[in-house]
Every structure is written in C-alpha cells, then in structure tokens.
Amino acid sequence: MSLGFQEVRLRLPHIELAAHLYGPEDGKPVIALHGWLDNAASFARLAPLLPGLRIVALDFAGHGHSDHRPPGGSYAIWDYAHDVLQVAEQFGWQRFSLLGHSMGAIVSVLLAAAMPERIERLALIDGLIPYTGEPDTAPQKLGEALKAQLALAGKSKPVYAEFDRAVAARMRGVGAVSREAAELLAQRGLMPVPGGYTWRTDSRLTLPSPLRLTHAHALAFVHGLQCPAKLVMAEQGMLLAQPKLNQLVEGLAIDVVKLPGGHHLHLDDDAGAGLVADCFKAFLDAP
C-alpha cells in the first residue's frame, strides 16, 4: 500500500483545515470527503490507486488535524458544504469533482445539488442522504439536542492507556472497520494526553442534531443532481441494510455498483480499495 501524499493546512476565511494532497498538480481536481468521526486517512488506500487526479483529502472541521468550530458553533451538515467550497476557492477550482464516503457522500450530494455549476462529477461510497426527521418530531428532537448540549460540559472523552486499545475501540465503533483501517484512522485521529491517548475529534460531533431535513427535503437534493453520479454500495454496508434507501436508489439516475465488503470497503483492505478504484478511475478522469 502506497501512502504517498503531501500534508497541508488550508487557511480559509473562517477556519483552518488540514488535508492530504495526492497526485500531480495539473491533475483533474477532486475533493475527497470522509465519514463521521473519521479523517483524511480514510482515503489512504484508495487515493494512490486513482492516478492522474489531484485529490485533496480533507479532515472535516472538528476531525483529524483540522480546527474545531469556535465556541458556540455547531456542526450542521450544510456547514461542511460551505467549507468545501472555500477549499475549492483556495485552490482556484471553479469546477471540481467530489469523492465522498458516508457523511462525506451526503455532503457531496447536498453541495452538488445546491451548486451544480461548480461540481463536475460525484463518486459516492456507501452514502447518499442524511438521516431525516419529520415536522411532528421536531420539538422533541430540539429539546433532546438542547439537553445534550447542556450536559456536554460534564462529560469527558475516553482515555486509552495504550494505542492498541484505542484501535480496538475503533474497530467496534460506528461503521466497524478492519484492524489495519482502524490503525490508519487512529494514527491520524489520536493525540497523547495524561494517562494515554484520546481522540482529537470535537466532542460536539457526538451531539444529536437539533434539526433534520425532512424526507422530502432529502429527495429534493437527490433529484436535483445535474452532474454524472456513481454510487458504490457495500454488500455488508449501511445503505443496503435500509430498504427505503434501496427503493430510492432504484428510481434515480445514478450509476449504482454493489461490491463485497463493509461500510469502509475502500479502507479495510487492498482488495476492497482496488475494487472501488476500478469503479471510479475512468469515471473521475472522464472529460
């Protein structure tokens, strides 16, 4: 596995983000977006298998080595879309493609539908639309979110006495991953603290959403896509486990490929990364 990349920090007008840069400077521009609580290492296996592309694999705000949102700030999913646009502005990219996994795929869909003039192509890995909420549940959900915000100050992150214990915990976490994948994510996502290691991620990322898009909202974004889109669905992933999403995908003008593997099939092993790369090579490099 080749891990050749350049580590950079991007000073945006409102926040500083970290990223890994892959490929030649004159390659076709692609911004790669990882999943919730992951980081740029999510693309450590896949990006080197996509030659000819200039891939900016971001650490989302609050993740990896990127800055956290300011005190009082939140992590609404549409705020990530703004961050991505600012990254593109910094590179001078008026048109670019998006390679997104899980939450990163969802952000990609939102941005591509909202700003079709900016997005060339969408390459999505086991992610499409956010969890939704209907109007009648909104007051309850907001109340739960406010209570969780008040309680956050009294909570502390877990501290792992040894690196391997943190790796084991990540293997069992949301979107369970292989040991090698967990090690890659942990190497970038952990920081030393008294007593061992803890995650760099902002604790606010674990708070419940105060407001969710309705199902109709989510559908409007998916149906509003104007660029070519290709979706890889993992056979043991999260999308195929949701019957309603399966039905939704069947009615969309999106090229869907089902591959063996779990939610992180692009990171779990070289074989999975190779299969995903084979799906996206020609697609992302197309004129």
mmCIF file of N, CA, C and O in Angstrom, residues 121-217:
data_model
loop_
_atom_site.group_PDB
_atom_site.id
_atom_site.type_symbol
_atom_site.label_atom_id
_atom_site.label_comp_id
_atom_site.label_asym_id
_atom_site.label_seq_id
_atom_site.Cartn_x
_atom_site.Cartn_y
_atom_site.Cartn_z
ATOM 1 N N ARG A 121 -18.387 15.926 -11.230
ATOM 2 C CA ARG A 121 -18.823 14.538 -11.077
ATOM 3 C C ARG A 121 -18.900 14.178 -9.598
ATOM 4 O O ARG A 121 -18.189 14.752 -8.770
ATOM 5 N N LEU A 122 -19.749 13.180 -9.305
ATOM 6 C CA LEU A 122 -19.912 12.688 -7.936
ATOM 7 C C LEU A 122 -19.542 11.214 -7.879
ATOM 8 O O LEU A 122 -20.133 10.392 -8.580
ATOM 9 N N ALA A 123 -18.578 10.875 -7.017
ATOM 10 C CA ALA A 123 -18.225 9.480 -6.754
ATOM 11 C C ALA A 123 -18.547 9.213 -5.286
ATOM 12 O O ALA A 123 -17.896 9.770 -4.393
ATOM 13 N N LEU A 124 -19.550 8.394 -5.041
ATOM 14 C CA LEU A 124 -20.089 8.199 -3.693
ATOM 15 C C LEU A 124 -19.836 6.780 -3.212
ATOM 16 O O LEU A 124 -20.023 5.814 -3.952
ATOM 17 N N ILE A 125 -19.431 6.653 -1.938
ATOM 18 C CA ILE A 125 -19.167 5.347 -1.338
ATOM 19 C C ILE A 125 -20.091 5.149 -0.145
ATOM 20 O O ILE A 125 -19.940 5.807 0.897
ATOM 21 N N ASP A 126 -21.046 4.288 -0.266
ATOM 22 C CA ASP A 126 -21.953 3.861 0.806
ATOM 23 C C ASP A 126 -22.545 5.040 1.592
ATOM 24 O O ASP A 126 -22.594 5.018 2.829
ATOM 25 N N GLY A 127 -23.000 6.024 0.876
ATOM 26 C CA GLY A 127 -23.671 7.171 1.480
ATOM 27 C C GLY A 127 -24.429 7.942 0.423
ATOM 28 O O GLY A 127 -23.995 8.004 -0.732
ATOM 29 N N LEU A 128 -25.578 8.526 0.815
ATOM 30 C CA LEU A 128 -26.383 9.251 -0.172
ATOM 31 C C LEU A 128 -27.145 10.414 0.448
ATOM 32 O O LEU A 128 -26.963 11.559 0.053
ATOM 33 N N ILE A 129 -28.043 10.140 1.416
ATOM 34 C CA ILE A 129 -28.827 11.201 2.048
ATOM 35 C C ILE A 129 -28.680 11.103 3.562
ATOM 36 O O ILE A 129 -28.389 10.033 4.097
ATOM 37 N N PRO A 130 -28.887 12.221 4.272
ATOM 38 C CA PRO A 130 -28.761 12.187 5.731
ATOM 39 C C PRO A 130 -29.954 11.495 6.379
ATOM 40 O O PRO A 130 -30.986 11.263 5.738
ATOM 41 N N TYR A 131 -29.789 11.158 7.653
ATOM 42 C CA TYR A 131 -30.948 10.726 8.427
ATOM 43 C C TYR A 131 -31.945 11.878 8.437
ATOM 44 O O TYR A 131 -31.564 13.042 8.613
ATOM 45 N N THR A 132 -33.204 11.559 8.242
ATOM 46 C CA THR A 132 -34.222 12.603 8.128
ATOM 47 C C THR A 132 -35.134 12.624 9.349
ATOM 48 O O THR A 132 -35.155 11.697 10.160
ATOM 49 N N GLY A 133 -35.899 13.699 9.465
ATOM 50 C CA GLY A 133 -36.869 13.846 10.544
ATOM 51 C C GLY A 133 -38.092 14.575 10.038
ATOM 52 O O GLY A 133 -37.965 15.477 9.204
ATOM 53 N N GLU A 134 -39.245 14.191 10.508
ATOM 54 C CA GLU A 134 -40.477 14.814 10.036
ATOM 55 C C GLU A 134 -40.932 15.917 10.993
ATOM 56 O O GLU A 134 -40.528 15.948 12.167
ATOM 57 N N PRO A 135 -41.774 16.856 10.517
ATOM 58 C CA PRO A 135 -42.144 18.035 11.309
ATOM 59 C C PRO A 135 -42.711 17.714 12.687
ATOM 60 O O PRO A 135 -42.418 18.421 13.661
ATOM 61 N N ASP A 136 -43.500 16.644 12.811
ATOM 62 C CA ASP A 136 -44.150 16.383 14.090
ATOM 63 C C ASP A 136 -43.168 15.979 15.188
ATOM 64 O O ASP A 136 -43.479 16.073 16.378
ATOM 65 N N THR A 137 -41.957 15.537 14.805
ATOM 66 C CA THR A 137 -40.962 15.155 15.811
ATOM 67 C C THR A 137 -39.987 16.289 16.132
ATOM 68 O O THR A 137 -39.146 16.140 17.018
ATOM 69 N N ALA A 138 -40.081 17.407 15.413
ATOM 70 C CA ALA A 138 -39.094 18.482 15.547
ATOM 71 C C ALA A 138 -38.995 19.053 16.960
ATOM 72 O O ALA A 138 -37.879 19.226 17.477
ATOM 73 N N PRO A 139 -40.094 19.367 17.652
ATOM 74 C CA PRO A 139 -39.954 19.921 19.007
ATOM 75 C C PRO A 139 -39.245 18.965 19.960
ATOM 76 O O PRO A 139 -38.370 19.381 20.740
ATOM 77 N N GLN A 140 -39.594 17.691 19.897
ATOM 78 C CA GLN A 140 -38.955 16.703 20.761
ATOM 79 C C GLN A 140 -37.461 16.610 20.471
ATOM 80 O O GLN A 140 -36.634 16.578 21.397
ATOM 81 N N LYS A 141 -37.102 16.541 19.185
ATOM 82 C CA LYS A 141 -35.699 16.405 18.807
ATOM 83 C C LYS A 141 -34.884 17.636 19.210
ATOM 84 O O LYS A 141 -33.737 17.510 19.646
ATOM 85 N N LEU A 142 -35.473 18.811 19.087
ATOM 86 C CA LEU A 142 -34.757 20.017 19.502
ATOM 87 C C LEU A 142 -34.538 19.995 21.012
ATOM 88 O O LEU A 142 -33.455 20.346 21.504
ATOM 89 N N GLY A 143 -35.545 19.586 21.750
ATOM 90 C CA GLY A 143 -35.399 19.500 23.198
ATOM 91 C C GLY A 143 -34.298 18.533 23.597
ATOM 92 O O GLY A 143 -33.478 18.827 24.490
ATOM 93 N N GLU A 144 -34.248 17.384 22.948
ATOM 94 C CA GLU A 144 -33.202 16.404 23.242
ATOM 95 C C GLU A 144 -31.821 16.968 22.938
ATOM 96 O O GLU A 144 -30.865 16.763 23.694
ATOM 97 N N ALA A 145 -31.718 17.704 21.825
ATOM 98 C CA ALA A 145 -30.427 18.287 21.449
ATOM 99 C C ALA A 145 -29.982 19.355 22.436
ATOM 100 O O ALA A 145 -28.807 19.424 22.822
ATOM 101 N N LEU A 146 -30.915 20.194 22.882
ATOM 102 C CA LEU A 146 -30.567 21.251 23.841
ATOM 103 C C LEU A 146 -30.120 20.654 25.171
ATOM 104 O O LEU A 146 -29.157 21.125 25.795
ATOM 105 N N LYS A 147 -30.806 19.622 25.623
ATOM 106 C CA LYS A 147 -30.410 18.964 26.876
ATOM 107 C C LYS A 147 -29.021 18.342 26.749
ATOM 108 O O LYS A 147 -28.214 18.415 27.683
ATOM 109 N N ALA A 148 -28.735 17.748 25.609
ATOM 110 C CA ALA A 148 -27.428 17.144 25.395
ATOM 111 C C ALA A 148 -26.326 18.201 25.377
ATOM 112 O O ALA A 148 -25.219 17.972 25.884
ATOM 113 N N GLN A 149 -26.613 19.366 24.798
ATOM 114 C CA GLN A 149 -25.632 20.455 24.793
ATOM 115 C C GLN A 149 -25.324 20.916 26.220
ATOM 116 O O GLN A 149 -24.162 21.152 26.571
ATOM 117 N N LEU A 150 -26.347 21.033 27.035
ATOM 118 C CA LEU A 150 -26.141 21.454 28.427
ATOM 119 C C LEU A 150 -25.325 20.427 29.207
ATOM 120 O O LEU A 150 -24.537 20.786 30.088
ATOM 121 N N ALA A 151 -25.528 19.166 28.903
ATOM 122 C CA ALA A 151 -24.852 18.099 29.643
ATOM 123 C C ALA A 151 -23.422 17.858 29.171
ATOM 124 O O ALA A 151 -22.639 17.200 29.871
ATOM 125 N N LEU A 152 -23.059 18.384 28.006
ATOM 126 C CA LEU A 152 -21.764 18.063 27.417
ATOM 127 C C LEU A 152 -20.599 18.513 28.286
ATOM 128 O O LEU A 152 -19.570 17.832 28.365
ATOM 129 N N ALA A 153 -20.744 19.649 28.963
ATOM 130 C CA ALA A 153 -19.644 20.186 29.771
ATOM 131 C C ALA A 153 -19.237 19.237 30.889
ATOM 132 O O ALA A 153 -18.084 19.254 31.347
ATOM 133 N N GLY A 154 -20.160 18.409 31.332
ATOM 134 C CA GLY A 154 -19.847 17.482 32.409
ATOM 135 C C GLY A 154 -19.303 16.152 31.948
ATOM 136 O O GLY A 154 -19.072 15.257 32.779
ATOM 137 N N LYS A 155 -19.097 16.011 30.650
ATOM 138 C CA LYS A 155 -18.602 14.743 30.116
ATOM 139 C C LYS A 155 -17.149 14.882 29.665
ATOM 140 O O LYS A 155 -16.678 15.970 29.354
ATOM 141 N N SER A 156 -16.436 13.792 29.634
ATOM 142 C CA SER A 156 -15.040 13.795 29.182
ATOM 143 C C SER A 156 -14.836 12.692 28.154
ATOM 144 O O SER A 156 -15.557 11.687 28.136
ATOM 145 N N LYS A 157 -13.869 12.883 27.297
ATOM 146 C CA LYS A 157 -13.560 11.886 26.284
ATOM 147 C C LYS A 157 -12.916 10.657 26.940
ATOM 148 O O LYS A 157 -12.246 10.772 27.965
ATOM 149 N N PRO A 158 -13.078 9.489 26.324
ATOM 150 C CA PRO A 158 -12.384 8.308 26.844
ATOM 151 C C PRO A 158 -10.879 8.439 26.654
ATOM 152 O O PRO A 158 -10.410 9.012 25.662
ATOM 153 N N VAL A 159 -10.125 7.955 27.615
ATOM 154 C CA VAL A 159 -8.665 7.922 27.530
ATOM 155 C C VAL A 159 -8.230 6.460 27.505
ATOM 156 O O VAL A 159 -8.639 5.670 28.359
ATOM 157 N N TYR A 160 -7.419 6.111 26.528
ATOM 158 C CA TYR A 160 -6.951 4.745 26.350
ATOM 159 C C TYR A 160 -5.486 4.675 26.791
ATOM 160 O O TYR A 160 -4.652 5.438 26.305
ATOM 161 N N ALA A 161 -5.199 3.766 27.696
ATOM 162 C CA ALA A 161 -3.841 3.664 28.232
ATOM 163 C C ALA A 161 -2.842 3.285 27.143
ATOM 164 O O ALA A 161 -1.669 3.661 27.213
ATOM 165 N N GLU A 162 -3.302 2.552 26.151
ATOM 166 C CA GLU A 162 -2.419 2.109 25.077
ATOM 167 C C GLU A 162 -3.063 2.394 23.717
ATOM 168 O O GLU A 162 -4.287 2.372 23.587
ATOM 169 N N PHE A 163 -2.207 2.631 22.742
ATOM 170 C CA PHE A 163 -2.681 2.888 21.367
ATOM 171 C C PHE A 163 -3.556 1.737 20.880
ATOM 172 O O PHE A 163 -4.609 1.957 20.266
ATOM 173 N N ASP A 164 -3.142 0.503 21.146
ATOM 174 C CA ASP A 164 -3.887 -0.659 20.649
ATOM 175 C C ASP A 164 -5.296 -0.717 21.216
ATOM 176 O O ASP A 164 -6.201 -1.254 20.571
ATOM 177 N N ARG A 165 -5.507 -0.210 22.417
ATOM 178 C CA ARG A 165 -6.853 -0.219 22.983
ATOM 179 C C ARG A 165 -7.759 0.753 22.224
ATOM 180 O O ARG A 165 -8.943 0.475 22.021
ATOM 181 N N ALA A 166 -7.201 1.878 21.817
ATOM 182 C CA ALA A 166 -7.978 2.821 21.017
ATOM 183 C C ALA A 166 -8.301 2.211 19.653
ATOM 184 O O ALA A 166 -9.407 2.384 19.130
ATOM 185 N N VAL A 167 -7.340 1.507 19.071
ATOM 186 C CA VAL A 167 -7.572 0.834 17.791
ATOM 187 C C VAL A 167 -8.695 -0.189 17.926
ATOM 188 O O VAL A 167 -9.599 -0.268 17.083
ATOM 189 N N ALA A 168 -8.662 -0.961 19.003
ATOM 190 C CA ALA A 168 -9.698 -1.970 19.214
ATOM 191 C C ALA A 168 -11.066 -1.325 19.363
ATOM 192 O O ALA A 168 -12.071 -1.835 18.855
ATOM 193 N N ALA A 169 -11.111 -0.184 20.055
ATOM 194 C CA ALA A 169 -12.380 0.524 20.226
ATOM 195 C C ALA A 169 -12.901 1.023 18.884
ATOM 196 O O ALA A 169 -14.109 0.955 18.606
ATOM 197 N N ARG A 170 -12.001 1.516 18.030
ATOM 198 C CA ARG A 170 -12.448 1.999 16.709
ATOM 199 C C ARG A 170 -12.914 0.851 15.833
ATOM 200 O O ARG A 170 -13.849 1.013 15.043
ATOM 201 N N MET A 171 -12.316 -0.299 15.968
ATOM 202 C CA MET A 171 -12.761 -1.461 15.200
ATOM 203 C C MET A 171 -14.219 -1.798 15.505
ATOM 204 O O MET A 171 -14.963 -2.232 14.631
ATOM 205 N N ARG A 172 -14.643 -1.556 16.753
ATOM 206 C CA ARG A 172 -16.006 -1.887 17.168
ATOM 207 C C ARG A 172 -16.969 -0.715 17.014
ATOM 208 O O ARG A 172 -18.156 -0.847 17.293
ATOM 209 N N GLY A 173 -16.471 0.446 16.589
ATOM 210 C CA GLY A 173 -17.278 1.656 16.556
ATOM 211 C C GLY A 173 -18.288 1.675 15.424
ATOM 212 O O GLY A 173 -18.499 0.685 14.722
ATOM 213 N N VAL A 174 -18.915 2.862 15.248
ATOM 214 C CA VAL A 174 -19.894 3.030 14.170
ATOM 215 C C VAL A 174 -19.212 2.780 12.832
ATOM 216 O O VAL A 174 -18.169 3.362 12.529
ATOM 217 N N GLY A 175 -19.801 1.896 12.040
ATOM 218 C CA GLY A 175 -19.153 1.504 10.795
ATOM 219 C C GLY A 175 -17.897 0.722 11.102
ATOM 220 O O GLY A 175 -16.777 1.167 10.842
ATOM 221 N N ALA A 176 -18.047 -0.438 11.738
ATOM 222 C CA ALA A 176 -16.913 -1.259 12.167
ATOM 223 C C ALA A 176 -15.910 -1.440 11.033
ATOM 224 O O ALA A 176 -16.289 -1.606 9.868
ATOM 225 N N VAL A 177 -14.622 -1.410 11.389
ATOM 226 C CA VAL A 177 -13.558 -1.461 10.385
ATOM 227 C C VAL A 177 -12.564 -2.561 10.724
ATOM 228 O O VAL A 177 -12.526 -3.087 11.834
ATOM 229 N N SER A 178 -11.719 -2.897 9.753
ATOM 230 C CA SER A 178 -10.648 -3.863 9.960
ATOM 231 C C SER A 178 -9.582 -3.256 10.877
ATOM 232 O O SER A 178 -9.548 -2.039 11.108
ATOM 233 N N ARG A 179 -8.696 -4.121 11.397
ATOM 234 C CA ARG A 179 -7.637 -3.610 12.268
ATOM 235 C C ARG A 179 -6.734 -2.629 11.516
ATOM 236 O O ARG A 179 -6.377 -1.573 12.048
ATOM 237 N N GLU A 180 -6.351 -2.961 10.292
ATOM 238 C CA GLU A 180 -5.475 -2.059 9.537
ATOM 239 C C GLU A 180 -6.149 -0.719 9.282
ATOM 240 O O GLU A 180 -5.506 0.332 9.378
ATOM 241 N N ALA A 181 -7.439 -0.733 8.986
ATOM 242 C CA ALA A 181 -8.166 0.514 8.769
ATOM 243 C C ALA A 181 -8.228 1.319 10.062
ATOM 244 O O ALA A 181 -8.026 2.542 10.061
ATOM 245 N N ALA A 182 -8.509 0.641 11.169
ATOM 246 C CA ALA A 182 -8.582 1.322 12.457
ATOM 247 C C ALA A 182 -7.236 1.940 12.832
ATOM 248 O O ALA A 182 -7.176 3.040 13.388
ATOM 249 N N GLU A 183 -6.160 1.247 12.522
ATOM 250 C CA GLU A 183 -4.831 1.782 12.819
ATOM 251 C C GLU A 183 -4.554 3.044 12.008
ATOM 252 O O GLU A 183 -4.005 4.029 12.532
ATOM 253 N N LEU A 184 -4.929 3.037 10.722
ATOM 254 C CA LEU A 184 -4.720 4.227 9.890
ATOM 255 C C LEU A 184 -5.513 5.419 10.418
ATOM 256 O O LEU A 184 -4.997 6.545 10.509
ATOM 257 N N LEU A 185 -6.775 5.189 10.766
ATOM 258 C CA LEU A 185 -7.612 6.263 11.293
ATOM 259 C C LEU A 185 -7.096 6.740 12.648
ATOM 260 O O LEU A 185 -7.105 7.942 12.943
ATOM 261 N N ALA A 186 -6.637 5.799 13.477
ATOM 262 C CA ALA A 186 -6.163 6.159 14.813
ATOM 263 C C ALA A 186 -4.849 6.924 14.773
ATOM 264 O O ALA A 186 -4.626 7.842 15.571
ATOM 265 N N GLN A 187 -3.966 6.552 13.843
ATOM 266 C CA GLN A 187 -2.689 7.257 13.747
ATOM 267 C C GLN A 187 -2.898 8.745 13.492
ATOM 268 O O GLN A 187 -2.129 9.581 13.963
ATOM 269 N N ARG A 188 -3.944 9.069 12.759
ATOM 270 C CA ARG A 188 -4.232 10.477 12.483
ATOM 271 C C ARG A 188 -5.208 11.062 13.495
ATOM 272 O O ARG A 188 -5.207 12.264 13.744
ATOM 273 N N GLY A 189 -6.046 10.239 14.072
ATOM 274 C CA GLY A 189 -7.131 10.744 14.900
ATOM 275 C C GLY A 189 -6.859 10.812 16.378
ATOM 276 O O GLY A 189 -7.626 11.443 17.113
ATOM 277 N N LEU A 190 -5.761 10.216 16.855
ATOM 278 C CA LEU A 190 -5.463 10.214 18.286
ATOM 279 C C LEU A 190 -4.448 11.290 18.645
ATOM 280 O O LEU A 190 -3.656 11.728 17.813
ATOM 281 N N MET A 191 -4.483 11.702 19.907
ATOM 282 C CA MET A 191 -3.463 12.603 20.426
ATOM 283 C C MET A 191 -3.091 12.151 21.840
ATOM 284 O O MET A 191 -3.926 11.598 22.573
ATOM 285 N N PRO A 192 -1.813 12.359 22.233
ATOM 286 C CA PRO A 192 -1.404 11.952 23.584
ATOM 287 C C PRO A 192 -1.966 12.895 24.643
ATOM 288 O O PRO A 192 -2.024 14.112 24.444
ATOM 289 N N VAL A 193 -2.389 12.340 25.749
ATOM 290 C CA VAL A 193 -2.880 13.088 26.901
ATOM 291 C C VAL A 193 -2.369 12.383 28.152
ATOM 292 O O VAL A 193 -1.904 11.240 28.071
ATOM 293 N N PRO A 194 -2.423 13.038 29.310
ATOM 294 C CA PRO A 194 -2.030 12.334 30.540
ATOM 295 C C PRO A 194 -2.813 11.034 30.701
ATOM 296 O O PRO A 194 -4.029 11.022 30.606
ATOM 297 N N GLY A 195 -2.108 9.946 30.866
ATOM 298 C CA GLY A 195 -2.762 8.651 31.024
ATOM 299 C C GLY A 195 -2.879 7.842 29.760
ATOM 300 O O GLY A 195 -3.346 6.698 29.797
ATOM 301 N N GLY A 196 -2.485 8.411 28.614
ATOM 302 C CA GLY A 196 -2.558 7.635 27.379
ATOM 303 C C GLY A 196 -2.912 8.444 26.161
ATOM 304 O O GLY A 196 -2.277 9.450 25.855
ATOM 305 N N TYR A 197 -3.986 8.045 25.479
ATOM 306 C CA TYR A 197 -4.394 8.673 24.230
ATOM 307 C C TYR A 197 -5.899 8.933 24.241
ATOM 308 O O TYR A 197 -6.668 8.183 24.824
ATOM 309 N N THR A 198 -6.299 10.001 23.535
ATOM 310 C CA THR A 198 -7.711 10.240 23.292
ATOM 311 C C THR A 198 -7.877 10.763 21.877
ATOM 312 O O THR A 198 -6.902 11.095 21.202
ATOM 313 N N TRP A 199 -9.112 10.832 21.412
ATOM 314 C CA TRP A 199 -9.371 11.253 20.041
ATOM 315 C C TRP A 199 -9.310 12.770 19.906
ATOM 316 O O TRP A 199 -9.741 13.500 20.802
ATOM 317 N N ARG A 200 -8.796 13.238 18.787
ATOM 318 C CA ARG A 200 -8.725 14.673 18.512
ATOM 319 C C ARG A 200 -10.098 15.277 18.205
ATOM 320 O O ARG A 200 -10.270 16.485 18.277
ATOM 321 N N THR A 201 -11.059 14.457 17.820
ATOM 322 C CA THR A 201 -12.349 14.951 17.367
ATOM 323 C C THR A 201 -13.042 15.810 18.419
ATOM 324 O O THR A 201 -12.938 15.567 19.620
ATOM 325 N N ASP A 202 -13.766 16.813 17.946
ATOM 326 C CA ASP A 202 -14.526 17.709 18.809
ATOM 327 C C ASP A 202 -15.687 16.924 19.429
ATOM 328 O O ASP A 202 -16.464 16.271 18.722
ATOM 329 N N SER A 203 -15.829 17.019 20.737
ATOM 330 C CA SER A 203 -16.902 16.296 21.432
ATOM 331 C C SER A 203 -18.284 16.695 20.932
ATOM 332 O O SER A 203 -19.237 15.910 21.026
ATOM 333 N N ARG A 204 -18.416 17.899 20.398
ATOM 334 C CA ARG A 204 -19.724 18.349 19.908
ATOM 335 C C ARG A 204 -20.219 17.539 18.711
ATOM 336 O O ARG A 204 -21.405 17.564 18.399
ATOM 337 N N LEU A 205 -19.295 16.811 18.062
ATOM 338 C CA LEU A 205 -19.695 15.989 16.919
ATOM 339 C C LEU A 205 -20.627 14.853 17.319
ATOM 340 O O LEU A 205 -21.343 14.302 16.493
ATOM 341 N N THR A 206 -20.617 14.478 18.591
ATOM 342 C CA THR A 206 -21.464 13.379 19.048
ATOM 343 C C THR A 206 -22.835 13.851 19.528
ATOM 344 O O THR A 206 -23.667 13.024 19.916
ATOM 345 N N LEU A 207 -23.076 15.150 19.499
ATOM 346 C CA LEU A 207 -24.376 15.667 19.939
ATOM 347 C C LEU A 207 -25.463 15.341 18.908
ATOM 348 O O LEU A 207 -25.194 15.333 17.702
ATOM 349 N N PRO A 208 -26.688 15.099 19.360
ATOM 350 C CA PRO A 208 -27.784 14.878 18.402
ATOM 351 C C PRO A 208 -28.088 16.146 17.617
ATOM 352 O O PRO A 208 -27.902 17.264 18.116
ATOM 353 N N SER A 209 -28.551 15.975 16.400
ATOM 354 C CA SER A 209 -28.881 17.120 15.550
ATOM 355 C C SER A 209 -30.115 17.834 16.086
ATOM 356 O O SER A 209 -31.136 17.188 16.358
ATOM 357 N N PRO A 210 -30.069 19.168 16.236
ATOM 358 C CA PRO A 210 -31.254 19.893 16.696
ATOM 359 C C PRO A 210 -32.346 19.972 15.631
ATOM 360 O O PRO A 210 -33.517 20.151 15.946
ATOM 361 N N LEU A 211 -31.960 19.839 14.372
ATOM 362 C CA LEU A 211 -32.919 19.930 13.276
ATOM 363 C C LEU A 211 -32.447 19.043 12.143
ATOM 364 O O LEU A 211 -31.272 19.047 11.785
ATOM 365 N N ARG A 212 -33.364 18.250 11.591
ATOM 366 C CA ARG A 212 -33.031 17.381 10.471
ATOM 367 C C ARG A 212 -33.843 17.778 9.240
ATOM 368 O O ARG A 212 -34.947 18.310 9.363
ATOM 369 N N LEU A 213 -33.280 17.519 8.068
ATOM 370 C CA LEU A 213 -34.059 17.659 6.842
ATOM 371 C C LEU A 213 -35.202 16.650 6.866
ATOM 372 O O LEU A 213 -35.061 15.545 7.394
ATOM 373 N N THR A 214 -36.328 17.009 6.290
ATOM 374 C CA THR A 214 -37.397 16.037 6.111
ATOM 375 C C THR A 214 -37.030 15.105 4.952
ATOM 376 O O THR A 214 -36.109 15.397 4.175
ATOM 377 N N HIS A 215 -37.761 14.011 4.834
ATOM 378 C CA HIS A 215 -37.504 13.096 3.726
ATOM 379 C C HIS A 215 -37.715 13.808 2.387
ATOM 380 O O HIS A 215 -36.962 13.587 1.427
ATOM 381 N N ALA A 216 -38.708 14.688 2.333
ATOM 382 C CA ALA A 216 -38.965 15.447 1.103
ATOM 383 C C ALA A 216 -37.798 16.367 0.776
ATOM 384 O O ALA A 216 -37.421 16.525 -0.401
ATOM 385 N N HIS A 217 -37.223 16.997 1.796
ATOM 386 C CA HIS A 217 -36.034 17.829 1.578
ATOM 387 C C HIS A 217 -34.910 16.993 0.967
ATOM 388 O O HIS A 217 -34.262 17.401 -0.008
#
